Amino acid sequence: MVLNRLTKFFTGASPHLSRVLAMKVFKRDQFTCQYCGLDGRNNLGNWMILTIDHVHPHAKGGAQTMENLVTACQPCNLIKGKRVFKSLQEAKEYVLARREEWQQKFEEQIKAA
Ligand SMILES: [Zn+2]
């Protein structure tokens, strides 16, 4: 099945996370970034940047459980990084605020170019 092959490919970068668990997370989240709302089902470009994020970072002891894993697009995952938050909601507020700042900087750079 194409979906399984894609999942296998795109979750290959995380050696600690089982592909079965990754697919469960994607399905629960309806292939949508839990930070910015990007829908991976809209087009291949969106699909290709979906990742699995550990809400409490894996590097800081975060569990490999459904409760601690969410679907995140690469930009949101990158922005969140290994920061520790009290909740997904707090992490989301941080990520969205940073995205807004980056968006404004981006627009300034484009205008200046
Ligand atoms: Zn996102």
CSV table of C-alpha atoms and ligand atoms in Angstrom, one decimal:
chain,number,residue,atom,x,y,z
A,1,MET,CA,0.0,0.0,0.0
A,2,VAL,CA,1.3,3.4,-1.0
A,3,LEU,CA,0.5,5.0,2.3
A,4,ASN,CA,2.5,2.3,4.2
A,5,ARG,CA,5.5,2.8,1.9
A,6,LEU,CA,5.4,6.5,2.3
A,7,THR,CA,5.1,6.2,6.1
A,8,LYS,CA,8.0,3.8,6.1
A,9,PHE,CA,10.1,6.2,4.1
A,10,PHE,CA,9.2,9.4,6.0
A,11,THR,CA,9.5,7.9,9.5
A,12,GLY,CA,12.8,6.2,8.7
A,13,ALA,CA,14.7,9.1,10.1
A,14,SER,CA,13.6,8.5,13.7
A,15,PRO,CA,15.3,5.2,14.7
A,16,HIS,CA,13.6,5.0,18.0
A,17,LEU,CA,10.0,5.3,16.8
A,18,SER,CA,8.2,2.3,15.3
A,19,ARG,CA,6.6,2.8,12.0
A,20,VAL,CA,3.4,1.2,13.2
A,21,LEU,CA,3.2,3.7,16.1
A,22,ALA,CA,4.0,6.6,13.7
A,23,MET,CA,1.1,5.6,11.5
A,24,LYS,CA,-1.2,5.4,14.5
A,25,VAL,CA,-0.3,9.0,15.4
A,26,PHE,CA,-0.7,10.2,11.8
A,27,LYS,CA,-4.2,8.6,11.6
A,28,ARG,CA,-5.3,9.9,15.0
A,29,ASP,CA,-4.3,13.4,14.0
A,30,GLN,CA,-5.8,13.0,10.5
A,31,PHE,CA,-2.4,13.7,8.9
A,32,THR,CA,-2.6,17.3,10.2
A,33,CYS,CA,0.1,19.3,12.0
A,34,GLN,CA,-1.0,19.7,15.5
A,35,TYR,CA,0.7,23.1,15.7
A,36,CYS,CA,-0.1,25.0,12.6
A,37,GLY,CA,-2.9,22.9,11.1
A,38,LEU,CA,-1.1,22.0,7.8
A,39,ASP,CA,-3.1,19.2,6.2
A,40,GLY,CA,-0.8,16.5,4.8
A,41,ARG,CA,-3.7,15.1,2.7
A,42,ASN,CA,-4.0,18.2,0.6
A,43,ASN,CA,-1.0,17.6,-1.6
A,44,LEU,CA,2.2,15.6,-1.8
A,45,GLY,CA,4.3,18.6,-0.7
A,46,ASN,CA,2.4,18.8,2.6
A,47,TRP,CA,2.5,15.0,3.0
A,48,MET,CA,6.3,14.9,2.6
A,49,ILE,CA,7.0,17.4,5.4
A,50,LEU,CA,4.9,15.6,8.1
A,51,THR,CA,6.9,14.3,11.0
A,52,ILE,CA,6.2,12.9,14.4
A,53,ASP,CA,6.9,15.2,17.3
A,54,HIS,CA,7.5,14.3,20.9
A,55,VAL,CA,5.6,16.9,22.9
A,56,HIS,CA,7.9,16.2,25.8
A,57,PRO,CA,11.2,15.9,23.9
A,58,HIS,CA,12.6,12.4,23.4
A,59,ALA,CA,16.0,13.8,24.1
A,60,LYS,CA,14.8,14.9,27.6
A,61,GLY,CA,13.1,11.6,28.5
A,62,GLY,CA,9.8,12.0,26.7
A,63,ALA,CA,7.9,8.8,26.3
A,64,GLN,CA,7.2,6.9,23.0
A,65,THR,CA,3.5,6.9,23.7
A,66,MET,CA,0.4,8.0,21.9
A,67,GLU,CA,-0.1,10.6,24.6
A,68,ASN,CA,3.3,12.2,24.0
A,69,LEU,CA,3.4,11.9,20.2
A,70,VAL,CA,1.8,14.3,17.7
A,71,THR,CA,1.9,14.9,14.0
A,72,ALA,CA,4.0,18.0,13.2
A,73,CYS,CA,5.1,19.6,10.0
A,74,GLN,CA,8.9,20.0,9.7
A,75,PRO,CA,8.9,23.8,10.2
A,76,CYS,CA,6.9,23.5,13.4
A,77,ASN,CA,9.0,20.6,14.6
A,78,LEU,CA,12.2,22.5,13.9
A,79,ILE,CA,10.9,25.6,15.7
A,80,LYS,CA,9.8,23.7,18.7
A,81,GLY,CA,13.1,21.8,18.9
A,82,LYS,CA,14.0,20.3,22.3
A,83,ARG,CA,12.2,22.9,24.3
A,84,VAL,CA,10.1,21.6,27.2
A,85,PHE,CA,6.6,22.8,27.7
A,86,LYS,CA,3.9,22.0,30.3
A,87,SER,CA,1.4,21.0,27.7
A,88,LEU,CA,0.8,20.7,23.9
A,89,GLN,CA,-1.2,23.9,24.1
A,90,GLU,CA,1.7,25.8,25.6
A,91,ALA,CA,4.0,24.3,23.0
A,92,LYS,CA,1.5,25.3,20.3
A,93,GLU,CA,1.4,28.9,21.5
A,94,TYR,CA,5.2,29.1,21.4
A,95,VAL,CA,5.5,27.6,17.9
A,96,LEU,CA,2.7,29.8,16.4
A,97,ALA,CA,4.2,32.9,18.0
A,98,ARG,CA,7.7,32.1,16.5
A,99,ARG,CA,6.1,31.3,13.1
A,100,GLU,CA,4.5,34.7,13.1
A,101,GLU,CA,7.8,36.4,13.9
A,102,TRP,CA,9.6,34.4,11.2
A,103,GLN,CA,6.8,35.3,8.8
A,104,GLN,CA,7.2,39.0,9.4
A,105,LYS,CA,11.0,38.7,9.0
A,106,PHE,CA,10.5,36.7,5.8
A,107,GLU,CA,8.2,39.4,4.4
A,108,GLU,CA,10.7,42.1,5.3
A,109,GLN,CA,13.5,40.2,3.6
A,110,ILE,CA,11.5,39.6,0.5
A,111,LYS,CA,10.5,43.3,0.2
A,112,ALA,CA,14.2,44.3,0.7
A,113,ALA,CA,15.4,41.9,-1.9
B,1,ZN,ZN,3.0,22.9,11.4
